[in-house]
PDB file of C-alpha atoms in Angstrom:
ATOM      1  CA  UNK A   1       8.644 -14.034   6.882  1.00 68.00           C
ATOM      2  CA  UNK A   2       9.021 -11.388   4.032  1.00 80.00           C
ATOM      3  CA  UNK A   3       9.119  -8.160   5.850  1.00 89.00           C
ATOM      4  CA  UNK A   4      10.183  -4.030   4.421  1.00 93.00           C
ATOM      5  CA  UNK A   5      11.649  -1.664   6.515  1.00 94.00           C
ATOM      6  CA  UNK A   6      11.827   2.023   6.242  1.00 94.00           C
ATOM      7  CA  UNK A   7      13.997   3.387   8.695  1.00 87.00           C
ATOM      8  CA  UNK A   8      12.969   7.391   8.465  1.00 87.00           C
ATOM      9  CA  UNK A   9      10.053   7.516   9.961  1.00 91.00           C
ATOM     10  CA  UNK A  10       9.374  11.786   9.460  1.00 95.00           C
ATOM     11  CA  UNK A  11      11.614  13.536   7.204  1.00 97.00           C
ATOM     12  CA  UNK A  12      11.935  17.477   7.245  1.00 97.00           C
ATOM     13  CA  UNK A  13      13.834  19.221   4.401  1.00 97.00           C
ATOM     14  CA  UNK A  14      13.764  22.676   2.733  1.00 97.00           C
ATOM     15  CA  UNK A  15      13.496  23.011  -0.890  1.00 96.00           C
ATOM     16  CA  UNK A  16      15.855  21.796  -3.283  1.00 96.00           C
ATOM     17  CA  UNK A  17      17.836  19.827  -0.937  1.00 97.00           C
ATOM     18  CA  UNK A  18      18.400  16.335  -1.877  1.00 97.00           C
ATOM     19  CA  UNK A  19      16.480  13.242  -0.571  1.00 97.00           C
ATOM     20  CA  UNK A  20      16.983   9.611   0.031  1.00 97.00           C
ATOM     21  CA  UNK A  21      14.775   7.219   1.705  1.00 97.00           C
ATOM     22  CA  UNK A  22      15.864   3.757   2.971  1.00 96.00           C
ATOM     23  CA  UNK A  23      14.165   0.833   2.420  1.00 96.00           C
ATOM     24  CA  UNK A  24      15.343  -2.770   3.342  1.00 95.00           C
ATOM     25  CA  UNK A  25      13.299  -6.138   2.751  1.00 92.00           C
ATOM     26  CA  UNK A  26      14.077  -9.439   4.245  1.00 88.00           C
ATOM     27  CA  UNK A  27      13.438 -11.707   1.461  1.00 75.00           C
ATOM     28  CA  UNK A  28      15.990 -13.866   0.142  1.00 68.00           C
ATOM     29  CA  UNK A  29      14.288 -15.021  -3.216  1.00 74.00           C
ATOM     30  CA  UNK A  30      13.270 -12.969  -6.194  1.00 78.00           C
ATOM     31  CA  UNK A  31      11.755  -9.777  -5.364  1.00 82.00           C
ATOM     32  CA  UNK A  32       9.950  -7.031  -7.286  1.00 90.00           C
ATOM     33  CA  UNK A  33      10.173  -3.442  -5.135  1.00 94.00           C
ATOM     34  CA  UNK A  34       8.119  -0.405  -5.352  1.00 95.00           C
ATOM     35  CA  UNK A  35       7.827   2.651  -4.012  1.00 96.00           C
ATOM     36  CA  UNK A  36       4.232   4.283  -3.482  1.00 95.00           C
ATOM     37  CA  UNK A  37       3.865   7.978  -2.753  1.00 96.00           C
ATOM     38  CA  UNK A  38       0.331   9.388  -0.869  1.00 94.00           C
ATOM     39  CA  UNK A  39       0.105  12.822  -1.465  1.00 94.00           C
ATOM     40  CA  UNK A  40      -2.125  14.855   1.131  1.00 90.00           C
ATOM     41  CA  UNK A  41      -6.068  13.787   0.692  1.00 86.00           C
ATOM     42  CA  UNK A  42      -4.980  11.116  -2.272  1.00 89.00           C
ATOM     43  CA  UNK A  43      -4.725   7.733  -3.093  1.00 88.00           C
ATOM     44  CA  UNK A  44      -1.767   5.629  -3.422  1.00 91.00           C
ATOM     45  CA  UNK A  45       0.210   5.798  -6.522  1.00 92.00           C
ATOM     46  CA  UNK A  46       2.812   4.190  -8.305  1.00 92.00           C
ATOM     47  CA  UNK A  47       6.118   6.138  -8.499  1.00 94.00           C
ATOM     48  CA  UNK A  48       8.313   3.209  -9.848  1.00 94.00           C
ATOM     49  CA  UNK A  49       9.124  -0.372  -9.678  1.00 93.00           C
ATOM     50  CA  UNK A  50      11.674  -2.731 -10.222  1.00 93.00           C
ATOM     51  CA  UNK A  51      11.318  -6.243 -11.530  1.00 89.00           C
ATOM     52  CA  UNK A  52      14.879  -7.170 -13.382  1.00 87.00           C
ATOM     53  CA  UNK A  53      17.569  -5.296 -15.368  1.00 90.00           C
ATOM     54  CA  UNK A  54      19.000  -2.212 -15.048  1.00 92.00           C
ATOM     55  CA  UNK A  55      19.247  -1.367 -10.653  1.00 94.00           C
ATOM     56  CA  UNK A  56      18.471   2.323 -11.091  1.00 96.00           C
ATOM     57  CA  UNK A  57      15.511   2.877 -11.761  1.00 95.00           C
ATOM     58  CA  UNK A  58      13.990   5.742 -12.857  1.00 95.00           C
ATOM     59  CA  UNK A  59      10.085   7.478 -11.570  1.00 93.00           C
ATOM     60  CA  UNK A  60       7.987   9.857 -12.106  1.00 91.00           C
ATOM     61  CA  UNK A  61       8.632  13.283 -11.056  1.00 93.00           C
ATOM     62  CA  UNK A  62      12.449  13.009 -11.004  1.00 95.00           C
ATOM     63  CA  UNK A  63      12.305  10.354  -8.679  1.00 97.00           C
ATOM     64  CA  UNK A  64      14.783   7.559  -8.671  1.00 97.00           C
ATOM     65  CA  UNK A  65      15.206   4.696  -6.734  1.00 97.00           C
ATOM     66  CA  UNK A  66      18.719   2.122  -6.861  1.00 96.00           C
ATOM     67  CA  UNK A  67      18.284  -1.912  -6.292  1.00 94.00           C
ATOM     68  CA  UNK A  68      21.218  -2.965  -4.265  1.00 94.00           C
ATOM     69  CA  UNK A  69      20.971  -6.754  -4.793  1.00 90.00           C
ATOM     70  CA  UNK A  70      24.156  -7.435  -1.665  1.00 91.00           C
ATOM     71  CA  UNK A  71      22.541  -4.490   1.019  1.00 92.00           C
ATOM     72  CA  UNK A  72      18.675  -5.913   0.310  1.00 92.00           C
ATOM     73  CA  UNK A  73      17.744  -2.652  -0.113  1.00 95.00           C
ATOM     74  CA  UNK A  74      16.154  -0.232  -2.886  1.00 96.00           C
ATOM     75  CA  UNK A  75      16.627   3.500  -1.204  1.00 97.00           C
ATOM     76  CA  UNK A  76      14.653   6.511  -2.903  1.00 97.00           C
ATOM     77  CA  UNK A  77      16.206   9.647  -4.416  1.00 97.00           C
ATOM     78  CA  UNK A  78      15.744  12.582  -5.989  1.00 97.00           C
ATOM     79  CA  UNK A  79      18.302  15.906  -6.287  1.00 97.00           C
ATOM     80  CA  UNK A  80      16.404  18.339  -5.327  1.00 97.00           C
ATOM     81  CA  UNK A  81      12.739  18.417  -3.385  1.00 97.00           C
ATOM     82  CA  UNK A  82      10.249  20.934  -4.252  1.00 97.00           C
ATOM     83  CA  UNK A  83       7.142  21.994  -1.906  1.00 96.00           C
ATOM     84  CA  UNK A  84       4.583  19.778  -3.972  1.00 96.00           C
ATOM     85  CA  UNK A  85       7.104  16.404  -2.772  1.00 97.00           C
ATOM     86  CA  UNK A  86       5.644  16.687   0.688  1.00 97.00           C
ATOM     87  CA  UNK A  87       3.977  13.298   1.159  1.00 97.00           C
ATOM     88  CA  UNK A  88       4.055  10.129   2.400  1.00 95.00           C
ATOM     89  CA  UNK A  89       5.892   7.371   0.901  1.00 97.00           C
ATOM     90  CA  UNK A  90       5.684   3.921   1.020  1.00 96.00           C
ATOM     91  CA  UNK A  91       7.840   0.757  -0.120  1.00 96.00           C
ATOM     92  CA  UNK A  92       6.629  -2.519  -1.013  1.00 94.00           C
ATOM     93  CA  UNK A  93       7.940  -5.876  -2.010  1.00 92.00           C
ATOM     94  CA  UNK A  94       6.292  -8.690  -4.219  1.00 87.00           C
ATOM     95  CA  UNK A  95       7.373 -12.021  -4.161  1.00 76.00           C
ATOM     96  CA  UNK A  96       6.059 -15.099  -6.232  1.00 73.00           C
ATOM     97  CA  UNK A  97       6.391 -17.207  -2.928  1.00 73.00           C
ATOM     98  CA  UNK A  98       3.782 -14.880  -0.809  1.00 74.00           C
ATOM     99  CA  UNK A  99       1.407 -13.676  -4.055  1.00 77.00           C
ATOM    100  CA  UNK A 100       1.017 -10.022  -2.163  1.00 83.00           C
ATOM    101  CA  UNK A 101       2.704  -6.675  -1.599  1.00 88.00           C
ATOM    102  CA  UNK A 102       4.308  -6.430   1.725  1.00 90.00           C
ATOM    103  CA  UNK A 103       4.588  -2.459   2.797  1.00 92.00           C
ATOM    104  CA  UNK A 104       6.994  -0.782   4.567  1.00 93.00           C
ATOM    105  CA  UNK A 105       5.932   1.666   7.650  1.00 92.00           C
ATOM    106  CA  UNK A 106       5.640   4.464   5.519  1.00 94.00           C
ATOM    107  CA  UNK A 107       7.961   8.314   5.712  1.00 95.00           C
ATOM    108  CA  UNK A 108       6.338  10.898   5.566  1.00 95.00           C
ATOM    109  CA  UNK A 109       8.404  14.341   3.718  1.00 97.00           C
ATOM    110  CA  UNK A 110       7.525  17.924   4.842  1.00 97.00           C
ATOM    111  CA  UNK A 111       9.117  20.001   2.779  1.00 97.00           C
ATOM    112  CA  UNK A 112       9.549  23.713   3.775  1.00 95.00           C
ATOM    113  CA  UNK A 113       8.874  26.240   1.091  1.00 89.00           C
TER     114      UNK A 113
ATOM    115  CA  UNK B   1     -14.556   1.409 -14.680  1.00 53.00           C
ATOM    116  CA  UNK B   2     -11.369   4.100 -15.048  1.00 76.00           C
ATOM    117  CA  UNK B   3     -10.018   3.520 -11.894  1.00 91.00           C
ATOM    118  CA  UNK B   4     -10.804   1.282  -7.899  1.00 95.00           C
ATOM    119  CA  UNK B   5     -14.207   2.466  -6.967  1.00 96.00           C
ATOM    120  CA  UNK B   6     -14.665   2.271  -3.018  1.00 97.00           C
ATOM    121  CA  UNK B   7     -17.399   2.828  -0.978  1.00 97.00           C
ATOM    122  CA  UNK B   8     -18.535   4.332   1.255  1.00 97.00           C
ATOM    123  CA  UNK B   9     -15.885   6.818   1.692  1.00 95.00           C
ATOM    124  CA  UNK B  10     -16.559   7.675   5.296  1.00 96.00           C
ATOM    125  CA  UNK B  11     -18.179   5.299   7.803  1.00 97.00           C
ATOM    126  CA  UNK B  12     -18.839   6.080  11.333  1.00 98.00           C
ATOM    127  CA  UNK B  13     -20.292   3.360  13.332  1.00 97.00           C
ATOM    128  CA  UNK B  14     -21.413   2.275  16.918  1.00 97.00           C
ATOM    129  CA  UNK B  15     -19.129   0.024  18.929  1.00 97.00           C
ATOM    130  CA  UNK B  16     -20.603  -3.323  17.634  1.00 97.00           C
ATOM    131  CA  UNK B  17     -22.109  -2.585  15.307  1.00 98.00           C
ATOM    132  CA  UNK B  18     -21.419  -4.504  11.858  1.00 98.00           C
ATOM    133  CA  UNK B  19     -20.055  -2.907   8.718  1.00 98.00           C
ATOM    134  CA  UNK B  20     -19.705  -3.388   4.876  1.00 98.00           C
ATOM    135  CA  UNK B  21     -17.265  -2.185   2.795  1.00 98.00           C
ATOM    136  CA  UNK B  22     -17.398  -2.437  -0.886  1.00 97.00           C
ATOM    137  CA  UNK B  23     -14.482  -2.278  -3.410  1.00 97.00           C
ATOM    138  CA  UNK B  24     -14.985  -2.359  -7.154  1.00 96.00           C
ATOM    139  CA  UNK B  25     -12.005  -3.125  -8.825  1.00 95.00           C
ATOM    140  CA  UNK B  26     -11.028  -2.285 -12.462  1.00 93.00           C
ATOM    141  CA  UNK B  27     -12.363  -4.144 -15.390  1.00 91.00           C
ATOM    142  CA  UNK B  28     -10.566  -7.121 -16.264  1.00 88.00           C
ATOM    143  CA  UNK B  29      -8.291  -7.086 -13.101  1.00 91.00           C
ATOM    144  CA  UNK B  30      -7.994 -10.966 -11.752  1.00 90.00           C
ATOM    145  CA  UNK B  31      -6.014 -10.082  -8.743  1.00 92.00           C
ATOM    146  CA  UNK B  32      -8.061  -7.789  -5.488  1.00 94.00           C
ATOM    147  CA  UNK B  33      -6.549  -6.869  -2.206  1.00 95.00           C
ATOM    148  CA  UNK B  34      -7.423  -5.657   0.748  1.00 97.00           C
ATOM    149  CA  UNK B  35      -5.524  -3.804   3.160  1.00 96.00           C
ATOM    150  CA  UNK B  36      -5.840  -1.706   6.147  1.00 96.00           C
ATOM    151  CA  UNK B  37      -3.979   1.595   6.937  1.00 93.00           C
ATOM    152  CA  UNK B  38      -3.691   3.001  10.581  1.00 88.00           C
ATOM    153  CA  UNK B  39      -2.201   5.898  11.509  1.00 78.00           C
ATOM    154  CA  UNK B  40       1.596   5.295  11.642  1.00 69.00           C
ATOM    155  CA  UNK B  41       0.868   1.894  10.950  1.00 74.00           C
ATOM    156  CA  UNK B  42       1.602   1.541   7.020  1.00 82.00           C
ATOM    157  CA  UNK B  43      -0.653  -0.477   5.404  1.00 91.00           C
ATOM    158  CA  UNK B  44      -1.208  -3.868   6.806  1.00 92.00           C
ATOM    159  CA  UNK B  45      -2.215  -7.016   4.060  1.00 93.00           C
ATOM    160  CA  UNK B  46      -5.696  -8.598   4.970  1.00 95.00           C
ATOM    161  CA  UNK B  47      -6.673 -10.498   2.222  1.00 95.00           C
ATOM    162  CA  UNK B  48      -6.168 -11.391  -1.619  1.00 92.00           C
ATOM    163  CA  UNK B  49      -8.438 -12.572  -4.355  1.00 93.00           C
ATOM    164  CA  UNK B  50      -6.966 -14.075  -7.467  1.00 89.00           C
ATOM    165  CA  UNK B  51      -9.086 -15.265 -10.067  1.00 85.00           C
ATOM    166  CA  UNK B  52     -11.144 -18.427  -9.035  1.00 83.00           C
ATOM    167  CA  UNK B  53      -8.297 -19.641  -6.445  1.00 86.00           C
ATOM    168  CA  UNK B  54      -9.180 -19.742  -2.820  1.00 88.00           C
ATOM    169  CA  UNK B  55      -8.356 -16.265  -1.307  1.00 91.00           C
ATOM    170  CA  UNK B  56      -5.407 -15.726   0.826  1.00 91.00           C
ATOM    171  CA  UNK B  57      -6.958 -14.895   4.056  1.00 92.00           C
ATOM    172  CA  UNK B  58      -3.703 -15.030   6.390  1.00 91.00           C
ATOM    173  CA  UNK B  59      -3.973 -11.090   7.138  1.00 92.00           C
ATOM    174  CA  UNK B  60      -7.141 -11.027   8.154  1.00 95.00           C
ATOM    175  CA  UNK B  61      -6.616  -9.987  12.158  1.00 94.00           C
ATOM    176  CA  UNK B  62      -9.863 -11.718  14.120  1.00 95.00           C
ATOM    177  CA  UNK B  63     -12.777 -13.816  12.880  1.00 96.00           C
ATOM    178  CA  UNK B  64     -14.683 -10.934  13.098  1.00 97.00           C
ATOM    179  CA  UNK B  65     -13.048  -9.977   9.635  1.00 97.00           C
ATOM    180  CA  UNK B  66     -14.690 -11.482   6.221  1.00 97.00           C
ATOM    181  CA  UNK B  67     -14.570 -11.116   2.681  1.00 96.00           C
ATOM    182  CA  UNK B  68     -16.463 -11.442  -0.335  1.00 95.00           C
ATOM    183  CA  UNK B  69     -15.606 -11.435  -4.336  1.00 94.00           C
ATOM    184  CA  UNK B  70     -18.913 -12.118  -6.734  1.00 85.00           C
ATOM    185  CA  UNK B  71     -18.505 -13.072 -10.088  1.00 81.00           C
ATOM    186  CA  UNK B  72     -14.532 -12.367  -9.993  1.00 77.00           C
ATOM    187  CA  UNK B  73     -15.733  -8.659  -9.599  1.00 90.00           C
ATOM    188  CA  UNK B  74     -16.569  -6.582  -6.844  1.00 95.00           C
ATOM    189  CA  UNK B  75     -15.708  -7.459  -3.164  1.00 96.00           C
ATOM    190  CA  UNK B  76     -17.509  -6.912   0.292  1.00 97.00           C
ATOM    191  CA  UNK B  77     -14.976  -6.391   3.337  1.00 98.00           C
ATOM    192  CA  UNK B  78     -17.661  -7.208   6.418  1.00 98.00           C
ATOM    193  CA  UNK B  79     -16.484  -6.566   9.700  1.00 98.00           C
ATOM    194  CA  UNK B  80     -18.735  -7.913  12.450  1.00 98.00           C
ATOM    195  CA  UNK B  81     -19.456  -6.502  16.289  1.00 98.00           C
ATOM    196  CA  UNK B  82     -16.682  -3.422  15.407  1.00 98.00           C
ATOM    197  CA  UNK B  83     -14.181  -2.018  17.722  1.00 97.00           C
ATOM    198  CA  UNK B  84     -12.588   0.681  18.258  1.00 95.00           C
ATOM    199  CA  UNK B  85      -8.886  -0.435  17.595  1.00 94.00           C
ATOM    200  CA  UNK B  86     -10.905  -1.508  13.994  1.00 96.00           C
ATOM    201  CA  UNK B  87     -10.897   2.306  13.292  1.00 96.00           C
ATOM    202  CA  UNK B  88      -8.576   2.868  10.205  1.00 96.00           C
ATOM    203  CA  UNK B  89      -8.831   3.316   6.431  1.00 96.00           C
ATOM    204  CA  UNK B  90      -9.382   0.393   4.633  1.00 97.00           C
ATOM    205  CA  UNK B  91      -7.649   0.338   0.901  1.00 97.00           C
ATOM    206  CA  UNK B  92      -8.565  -1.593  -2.239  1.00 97.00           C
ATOM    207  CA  UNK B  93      -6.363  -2.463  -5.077  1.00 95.00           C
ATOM    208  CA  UNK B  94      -6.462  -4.368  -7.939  1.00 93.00           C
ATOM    209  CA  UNK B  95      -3.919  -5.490 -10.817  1.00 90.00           C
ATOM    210  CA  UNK B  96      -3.916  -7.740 -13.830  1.00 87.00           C
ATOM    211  CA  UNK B  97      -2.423 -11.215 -13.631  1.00 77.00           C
ATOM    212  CA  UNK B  98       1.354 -10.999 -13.759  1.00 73.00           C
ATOM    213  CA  UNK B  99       1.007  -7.183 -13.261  1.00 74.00           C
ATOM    214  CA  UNK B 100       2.494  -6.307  -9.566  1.00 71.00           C
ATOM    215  CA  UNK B 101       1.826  -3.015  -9.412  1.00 77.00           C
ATOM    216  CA  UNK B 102      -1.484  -2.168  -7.755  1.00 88.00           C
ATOM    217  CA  UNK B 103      -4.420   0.556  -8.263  1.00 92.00           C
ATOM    218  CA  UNK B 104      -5.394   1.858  -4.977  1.00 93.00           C
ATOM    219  CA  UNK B 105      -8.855   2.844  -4.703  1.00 95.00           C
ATOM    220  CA  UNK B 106      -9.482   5.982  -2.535  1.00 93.00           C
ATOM    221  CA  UNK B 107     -10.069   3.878   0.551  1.00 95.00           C
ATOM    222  CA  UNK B 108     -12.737   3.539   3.320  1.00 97.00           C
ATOM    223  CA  UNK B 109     -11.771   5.555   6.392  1.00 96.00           C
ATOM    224  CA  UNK B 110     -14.341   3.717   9.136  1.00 97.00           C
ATOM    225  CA  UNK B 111     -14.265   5.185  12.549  1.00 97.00           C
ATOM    226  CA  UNK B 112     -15.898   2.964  15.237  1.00 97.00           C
ATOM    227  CA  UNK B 113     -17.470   5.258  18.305  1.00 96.00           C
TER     228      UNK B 113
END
């Protein structure tokens, strides 16, 4: 079965240190991959996707996030974290075969001021 | 409507008792999901309208779990004879055919007493 896995569960960092977030999915097939941020008292929103083309992808708020096709993985970066970063995020993967988003466990970012 | 209308935003019910949960998805979105977020959990697929197909139920976690879609519109999430372990926020989204990025609605957070 199509499963995502995030393997930082809790992620502490100060500001302006760099992040990256691992994500892994099982499926074999064509896969579209996402990654969801949940800011404190929010909704889910879209930070960016990938469907075909170019691996790194590029977000909103100086996020990026790099489609390894070999590793089955699409990890989450960004140079340097500011205060307002401290979330939770979330990867998903589509596929045609399952007609859903499967979500990863979530990591949740403090950042220290 | 602008964006995934949920309601009501905070339930609290008695240990049996049954609930509702509406979702009213943007205008002109075909595809509605439901899923279910628990603390450390992620968020856990529980069903999927698409147009006028038969929904994909294969998330939902106990009979006790139903849901609606009228008119290819709004949805009713009815949980019957609640439990405790059914305590969680439940999420909306919906996205337009051939569009896999969702629009989370604020969610449902229903605590069962």
């Amino acid at each position: 079965a199509q499963s995502v896995s995030q393997h930082n569960h809790h992620v502490i960092l100060s500001e302006a240190a760099s992040l990256e977030l691992g994500c892994n999915y099982s499926y074999g097939g064509t896969v579209n991959l996402f990654w969801y941020v949940q800011y404190p008292g929010q909704h889910l929103q879209l930070l960016l996707k990938y469907f075909s083309g170019d691996p790194l992808v590029k977000g909103i708020k100086g996020f990026e996030a790099e489609f390894i096709k070999s590793k089955f993985s699409f990890n989450l970066r960004k140079p340097s974290v500011q205060w307002s970063d401290t979330a939770e995020y979330f990867c998903a993967a589509y596929s045609g075969n399952t007609g859903k988003l499967i979500f990863g466990q979530g990591t949740t970012l403090q950042v220290k001021p | 409507g602008a964006g995934v209308s949920q309601s009501p935003s905070n339930k609290v019910t008695e240990k049996g008792k049954d609930v509702e949960l509406r979702c009213d998805p943007i205008s002109g979105h075909t595809a509605l999901y439901w899923y279910r977020q628990s603390l450390g959990q992620g968020l856990e697929f529980l069903i999927y309208f698409q147009g006028n197909s038969a929904p994909d139920k294969s998330g939902l976690p106990s009979d006790r779990f139903s849901a609606e879609r009228t008119g290819g519109s709004v949805s009713t999430l009815t949980i019957q004879r609640t439990q405790q372990e059914d305590s969680a926020v439940y999420l909306c989204a919906s996205s337009r055919q051939g569009d896999y990025g969702y629009t989370f609605g604020s969610g449902t957070r229903l605590t069962v007493v």
